[in-house]
XYZ file of C-alpha atoms in Angstrom:
380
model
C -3.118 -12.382 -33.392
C -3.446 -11.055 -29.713
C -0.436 -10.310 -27.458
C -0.988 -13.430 -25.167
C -0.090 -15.631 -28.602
C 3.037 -13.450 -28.778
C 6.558 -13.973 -27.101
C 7.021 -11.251 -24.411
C 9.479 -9.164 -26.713
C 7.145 -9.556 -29.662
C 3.507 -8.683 -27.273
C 5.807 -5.017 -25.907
C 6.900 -4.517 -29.428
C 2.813 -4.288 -31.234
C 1.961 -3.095 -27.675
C 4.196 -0.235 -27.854
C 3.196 1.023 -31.095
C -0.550 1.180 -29.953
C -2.609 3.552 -27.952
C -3.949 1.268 -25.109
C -7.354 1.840 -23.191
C -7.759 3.934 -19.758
C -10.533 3.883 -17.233
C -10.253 5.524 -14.086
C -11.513 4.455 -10.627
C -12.282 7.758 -8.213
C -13.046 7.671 -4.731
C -14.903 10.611 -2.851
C -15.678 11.462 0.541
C -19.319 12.425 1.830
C -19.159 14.994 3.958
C -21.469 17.074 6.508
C -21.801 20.687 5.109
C -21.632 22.610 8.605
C -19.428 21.060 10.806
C -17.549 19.124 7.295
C -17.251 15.727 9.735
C -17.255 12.352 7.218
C -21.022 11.262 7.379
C -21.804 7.292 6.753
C -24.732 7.392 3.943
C -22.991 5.833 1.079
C -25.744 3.248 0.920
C -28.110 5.990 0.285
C -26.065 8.246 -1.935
C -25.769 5.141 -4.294
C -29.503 4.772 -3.944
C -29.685 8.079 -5.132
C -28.132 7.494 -8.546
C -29.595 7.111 -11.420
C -29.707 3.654 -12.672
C -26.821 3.914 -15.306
C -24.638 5.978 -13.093
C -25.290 3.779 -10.371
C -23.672 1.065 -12.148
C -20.869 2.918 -11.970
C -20.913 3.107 -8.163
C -18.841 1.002 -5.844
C -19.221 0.044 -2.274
C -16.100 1.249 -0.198
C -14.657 0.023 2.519
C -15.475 2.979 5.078
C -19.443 4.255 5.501
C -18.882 7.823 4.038
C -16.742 6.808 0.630
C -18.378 6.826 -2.658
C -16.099 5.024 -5.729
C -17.275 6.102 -9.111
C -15.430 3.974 -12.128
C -15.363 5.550 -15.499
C -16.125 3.232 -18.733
C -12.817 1.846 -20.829
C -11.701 4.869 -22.556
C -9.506 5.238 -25.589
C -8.991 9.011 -25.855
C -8.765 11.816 -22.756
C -11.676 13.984 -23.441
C -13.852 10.612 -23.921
C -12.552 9.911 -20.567
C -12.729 13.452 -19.220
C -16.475 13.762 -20.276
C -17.652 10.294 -18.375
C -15.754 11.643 -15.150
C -17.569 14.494 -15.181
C -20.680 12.735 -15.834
C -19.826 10.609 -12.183
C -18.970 13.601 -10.388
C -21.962 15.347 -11.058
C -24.264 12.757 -10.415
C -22.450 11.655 -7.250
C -22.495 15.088 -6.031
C -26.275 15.250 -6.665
C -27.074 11.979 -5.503
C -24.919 13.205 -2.177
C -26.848 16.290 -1.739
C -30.111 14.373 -1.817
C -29.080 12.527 1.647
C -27.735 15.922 2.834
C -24.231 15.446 2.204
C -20.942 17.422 0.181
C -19.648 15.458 -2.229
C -15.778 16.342 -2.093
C -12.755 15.162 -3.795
C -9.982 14.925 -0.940
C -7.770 11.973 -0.036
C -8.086 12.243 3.956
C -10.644 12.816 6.362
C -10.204 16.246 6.586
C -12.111 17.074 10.086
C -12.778 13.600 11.674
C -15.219 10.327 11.305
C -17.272 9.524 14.131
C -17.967 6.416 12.723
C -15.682 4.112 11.885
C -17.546 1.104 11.090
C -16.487 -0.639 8.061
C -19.274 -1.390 5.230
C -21.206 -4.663 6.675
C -19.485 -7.352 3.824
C -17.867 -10.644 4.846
C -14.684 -9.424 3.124
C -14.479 -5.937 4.669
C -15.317 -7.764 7.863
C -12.743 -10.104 7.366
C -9.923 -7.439 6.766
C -11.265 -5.723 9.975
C -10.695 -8.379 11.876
C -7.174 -9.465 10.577
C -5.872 -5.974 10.697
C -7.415 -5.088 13.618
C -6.950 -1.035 14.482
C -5.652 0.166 10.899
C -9.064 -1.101 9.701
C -10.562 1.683 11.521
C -8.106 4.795 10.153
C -10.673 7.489 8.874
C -11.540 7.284 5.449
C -8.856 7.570 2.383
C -9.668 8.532 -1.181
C -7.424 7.553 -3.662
C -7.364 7.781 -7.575
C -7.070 4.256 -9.614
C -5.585 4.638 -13.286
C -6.220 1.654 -15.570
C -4.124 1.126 -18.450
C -5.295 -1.854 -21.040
C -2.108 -4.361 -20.983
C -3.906 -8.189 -22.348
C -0.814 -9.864 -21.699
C 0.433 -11.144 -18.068
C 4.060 -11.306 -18.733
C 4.083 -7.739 -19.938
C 2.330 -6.278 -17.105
C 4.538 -7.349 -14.788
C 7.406 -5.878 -16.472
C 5.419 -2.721 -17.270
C 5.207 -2.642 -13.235
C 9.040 -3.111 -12.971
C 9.702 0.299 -14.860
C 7.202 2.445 -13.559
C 8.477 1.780 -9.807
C 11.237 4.884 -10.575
C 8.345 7.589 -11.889
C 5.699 6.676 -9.697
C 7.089 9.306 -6.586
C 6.501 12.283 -9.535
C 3.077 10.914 -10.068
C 2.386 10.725 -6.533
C 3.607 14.115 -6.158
C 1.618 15.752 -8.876
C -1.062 14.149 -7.002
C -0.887 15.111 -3.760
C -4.477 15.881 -2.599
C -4.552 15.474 1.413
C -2.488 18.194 3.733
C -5.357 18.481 6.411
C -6.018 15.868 8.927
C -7.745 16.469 12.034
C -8.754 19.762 11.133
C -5.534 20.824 10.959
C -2.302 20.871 8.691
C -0.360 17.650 9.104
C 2.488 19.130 7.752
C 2.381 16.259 4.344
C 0.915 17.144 0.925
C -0.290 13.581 1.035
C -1.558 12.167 4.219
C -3.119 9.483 2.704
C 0.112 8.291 1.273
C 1.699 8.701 5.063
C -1.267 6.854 6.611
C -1.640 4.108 4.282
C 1.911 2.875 5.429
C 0.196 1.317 8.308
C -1.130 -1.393 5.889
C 1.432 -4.082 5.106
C 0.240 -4.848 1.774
C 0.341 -1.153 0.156
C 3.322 0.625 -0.874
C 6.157 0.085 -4.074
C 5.727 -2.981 -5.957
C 8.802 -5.558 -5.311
C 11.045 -6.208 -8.700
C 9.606 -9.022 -9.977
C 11.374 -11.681 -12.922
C 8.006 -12.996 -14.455
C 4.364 -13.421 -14.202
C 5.043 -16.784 -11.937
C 7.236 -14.698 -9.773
C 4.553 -13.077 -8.918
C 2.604 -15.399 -8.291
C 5.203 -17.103 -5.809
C 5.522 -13.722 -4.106
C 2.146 -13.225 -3.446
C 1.591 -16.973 -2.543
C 4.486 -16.127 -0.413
C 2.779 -13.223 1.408
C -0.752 -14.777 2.083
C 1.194 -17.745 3.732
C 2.911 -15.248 6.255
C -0.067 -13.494 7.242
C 0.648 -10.259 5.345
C -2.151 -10.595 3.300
C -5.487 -12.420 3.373
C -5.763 -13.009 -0.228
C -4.221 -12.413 -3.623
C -7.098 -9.862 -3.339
C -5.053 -7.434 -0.852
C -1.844 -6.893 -3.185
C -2.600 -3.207 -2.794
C 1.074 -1.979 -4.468
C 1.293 1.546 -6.189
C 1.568 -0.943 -9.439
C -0.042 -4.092 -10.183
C -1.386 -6.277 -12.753
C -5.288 -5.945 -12.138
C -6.724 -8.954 -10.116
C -10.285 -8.045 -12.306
C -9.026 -6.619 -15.883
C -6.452 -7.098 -18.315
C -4.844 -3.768 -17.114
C -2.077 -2.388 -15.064
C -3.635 -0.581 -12.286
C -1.573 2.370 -11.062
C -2.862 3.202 -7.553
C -0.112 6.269 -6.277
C -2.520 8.737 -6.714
C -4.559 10.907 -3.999
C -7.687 11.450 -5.856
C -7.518 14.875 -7.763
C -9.220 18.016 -6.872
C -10.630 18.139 -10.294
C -11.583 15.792 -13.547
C -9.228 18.033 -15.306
C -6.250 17.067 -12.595
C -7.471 13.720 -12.880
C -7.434 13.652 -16.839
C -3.676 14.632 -16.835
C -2.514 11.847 -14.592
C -4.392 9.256 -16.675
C -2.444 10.884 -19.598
C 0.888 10.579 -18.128
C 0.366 7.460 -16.671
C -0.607 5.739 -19.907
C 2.219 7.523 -22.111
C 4.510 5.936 -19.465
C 3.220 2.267 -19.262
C 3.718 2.474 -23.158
C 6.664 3.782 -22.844
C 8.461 1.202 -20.129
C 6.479 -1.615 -22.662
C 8.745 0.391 -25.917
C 11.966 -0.326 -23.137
C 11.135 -4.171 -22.243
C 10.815 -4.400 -26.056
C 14.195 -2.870 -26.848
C 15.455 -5.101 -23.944
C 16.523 -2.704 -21.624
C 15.730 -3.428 -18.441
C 14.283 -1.675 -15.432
C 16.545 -0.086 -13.131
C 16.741 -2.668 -10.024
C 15.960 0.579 -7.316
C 16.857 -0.458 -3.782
C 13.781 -0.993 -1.502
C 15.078 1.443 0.857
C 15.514 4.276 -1.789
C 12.363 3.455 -2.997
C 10.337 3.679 0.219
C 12.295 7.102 0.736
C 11.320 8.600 -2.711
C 7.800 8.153 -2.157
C 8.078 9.181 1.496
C 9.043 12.632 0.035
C 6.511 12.751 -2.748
C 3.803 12.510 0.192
C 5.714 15.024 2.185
C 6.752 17.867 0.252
C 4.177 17.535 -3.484
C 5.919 19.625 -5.467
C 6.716 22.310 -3.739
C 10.484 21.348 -2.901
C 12.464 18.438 -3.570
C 11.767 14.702 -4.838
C 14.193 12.166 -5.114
C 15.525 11.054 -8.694
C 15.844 7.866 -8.514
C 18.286 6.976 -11.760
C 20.636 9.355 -10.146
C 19.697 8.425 -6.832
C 19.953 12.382 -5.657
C 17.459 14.899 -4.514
C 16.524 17.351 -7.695
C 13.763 20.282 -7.741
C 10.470 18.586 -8.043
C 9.741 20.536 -11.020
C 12.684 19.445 -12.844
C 11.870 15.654 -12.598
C 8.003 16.163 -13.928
C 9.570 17.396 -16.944
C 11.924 15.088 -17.655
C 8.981 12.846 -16.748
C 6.914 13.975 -19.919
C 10.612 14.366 -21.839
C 10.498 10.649 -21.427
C 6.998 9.903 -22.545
C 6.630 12.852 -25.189
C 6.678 9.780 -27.853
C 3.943 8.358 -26.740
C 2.062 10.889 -25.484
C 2.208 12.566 -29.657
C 1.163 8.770 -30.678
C -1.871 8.703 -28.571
C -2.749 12.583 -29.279
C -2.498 13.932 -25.475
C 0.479 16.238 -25.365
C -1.472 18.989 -25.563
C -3.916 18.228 -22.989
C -1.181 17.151 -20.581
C 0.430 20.282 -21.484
C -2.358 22.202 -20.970
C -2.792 20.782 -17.805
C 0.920 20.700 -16.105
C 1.174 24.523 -16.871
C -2.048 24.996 -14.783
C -0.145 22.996 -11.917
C 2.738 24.916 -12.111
C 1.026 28.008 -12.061
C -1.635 27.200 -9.638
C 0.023 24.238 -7.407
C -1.008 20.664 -6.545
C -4.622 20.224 -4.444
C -2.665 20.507 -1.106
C -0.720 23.866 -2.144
C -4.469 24.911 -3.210
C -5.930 23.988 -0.241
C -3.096 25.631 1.930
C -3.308 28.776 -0.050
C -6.829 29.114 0.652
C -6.354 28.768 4.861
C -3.638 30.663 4.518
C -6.120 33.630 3.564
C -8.125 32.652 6.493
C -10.874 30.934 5.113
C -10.427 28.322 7.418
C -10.799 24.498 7.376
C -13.956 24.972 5.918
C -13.546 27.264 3.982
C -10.915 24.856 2.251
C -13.222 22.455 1.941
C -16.400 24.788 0.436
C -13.883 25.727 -2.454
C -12.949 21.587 -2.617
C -16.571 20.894 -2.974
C -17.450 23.254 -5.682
C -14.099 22.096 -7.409
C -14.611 18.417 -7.157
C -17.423 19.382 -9.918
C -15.552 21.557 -11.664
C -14.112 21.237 -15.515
């Protein structure tokens, strides 16, 4: 019997006990190697794949962004080993049209061009959103966790809206804008605010709730099409997943392995919760909007906001009682000790931003921050 024949309680009840797929969705920037500026060759780059890589490839919305998708997964190093495979061949099909390859969220120097790819939808959104369109390019990282029935995802995205600030935290990949430090961990996260369709998903009751909201939204003007519901947490508008879109993209597949871990010990752990019947905590937009706010600014080198006590804690004290809360699910899958593994590298060594700062702040330079982020965005 599948989970859409179920009743909700009954589809996060078998769901819970399972250990659902992951795929991951990666976006890179192409970047000149001398002066580091964004450079628009994505066409080529994805010319340059090979064939099955290249189905892999996505067009972006900005000229010098390259989105490689990793196959449905249903352990970490299976999914570890195909984003490797994407990152090497992206880097190598960037180097063939004399670009860097490099896994950062913002547009680290500048982008003389800011032409959108030539598609009637990316057109479209240029024109609706007029300026914002035309931000320089921002890389973000896409977890996908399997979740087959509707109902479920939604409530999946109800209790994740209180952990996703950690994630985004752990995550934060994007200090440098300009050529200079912005003073954020995650400038992406900052800049994306512009957009009126990103941001914390609302609390929503059921799967037609959400479908009235975003009816709701494309009747105002907000956004062009159920298409544009860009929250941190969504059902997928193209898979039978819940799409967790917080993340910068990571400095490294490694980085990028241990969020996909975490993320899909937590879905299956809010689905164990809406099983049990206890509900999501109802977290005021306003508190919500702040929590993330300070995930983007500080990483996790200070504060973040704890959001069941509604109180500022050390950031390192909420990631583990983050992975206190999923360490049932993250045994029942088999990842604890590659999440393990990986957190006590972050502590040790610091988000992407702390890593980039730590390098300028030896002199290196812009680019000498992003020479070490090239060679890492191909690293284990």
């Amino acid at each position: 019997m599948s989970l859409t024949e179920l009743s909700p309680a009954e589809a996060a009840e078998t769901f819970s006990r399972s250990t659902p797929t992951v795929g991951v969705e990666e976006e890179f920037l192409l970047l000149d190697p001398v002066s580091w500026l964004n450079v628009p060759r994505s066409d080529a780059a994805r010319t340059a794949l090979p064939p099955a890589l290249r189905e892999r490839s996505r067009a972006e919305f900005r000229r010098s962004m390259v989105e490689m998708v990793s196959p449905v997964c249903t352990d970490l190093p299976q999914l570890r080993r195909h984003l490797l495979e994407n990152r090497y061949a992206a880097a190598d099909a960037a180097a063939t049209v004399g670009a860097r390859l490099v896994a950062v969220a913002a547009t680290p120097v500048g982008e003389p061009d800011l032409r959108v790819v030539d598609t009637p939808r990316y057109q479209a959104i240029a024109r609706h959103y007029g300026p914002i369109a035309h931000d320089p390019a921002l890389c973000g990282c896409h977890v996908h966790v399997g979740v087959p029935d509707r109902e479920l995802a939604i409530q999946v995205c109800n209790g994740l809206r209180p952990w996703l600030p950690v994630v985004q935290a752990l995550t934060a990949n994007s200090p440098f804008h300009g050529g200079v430090d912005t003073g954020h961990a995650s400038w992406r996260s900052i800049a994306l605010e512009r957009w009126p369709s990103l941001g914390p998903s609302p609390y929503l009751e059921s799967a037609q709730d959400y479908e009235r909201t975003v009816d709701e939204l494309i009747a105002t003007g907000v956004m062009l099409d159920a298409s544009l519901v860009l929250w941190w947490a969504r059902p997928s508008s193209r898979y039978p997943t819940v799409e967790v879109r917080v993340s910068d993209v990571c400095p490294t597949a490694d980085d990028t392995v241990v969020v996909a871990g975490l993320v899909r010990a937590l879905v299956a752990t809010v689905a164990a919760d809406v099983a049990a019947g206890r509900p999501a905590p109802r977290i005021p937009g306003h508190l919500l909007r702040a929590a993330h706010w300070n995930a983007a600014h500080t990483g996790l080198d200070s504060t973040l906001t704890d959001l069941h006590r509604r109180t500022a804690r050390p950031a390192w004290e909420l990631v583990d009682e983050l992975t206190a809360t999923v360490g049932d699910a993250l045994d029942r899958h088999g990842d604890r000790a590659i999440v393990t593994t990986g957190l006590t590298r972050l502590r040790a060594h610091g988000t992407g931003a702390t890593r980039q700062r730590d390098t300028h702040a030896q002199g290196a330079g812009v680019s000498g921050v992003l020479t070490d982020l090239a060679a890492a965005t191909t690293s284990g």
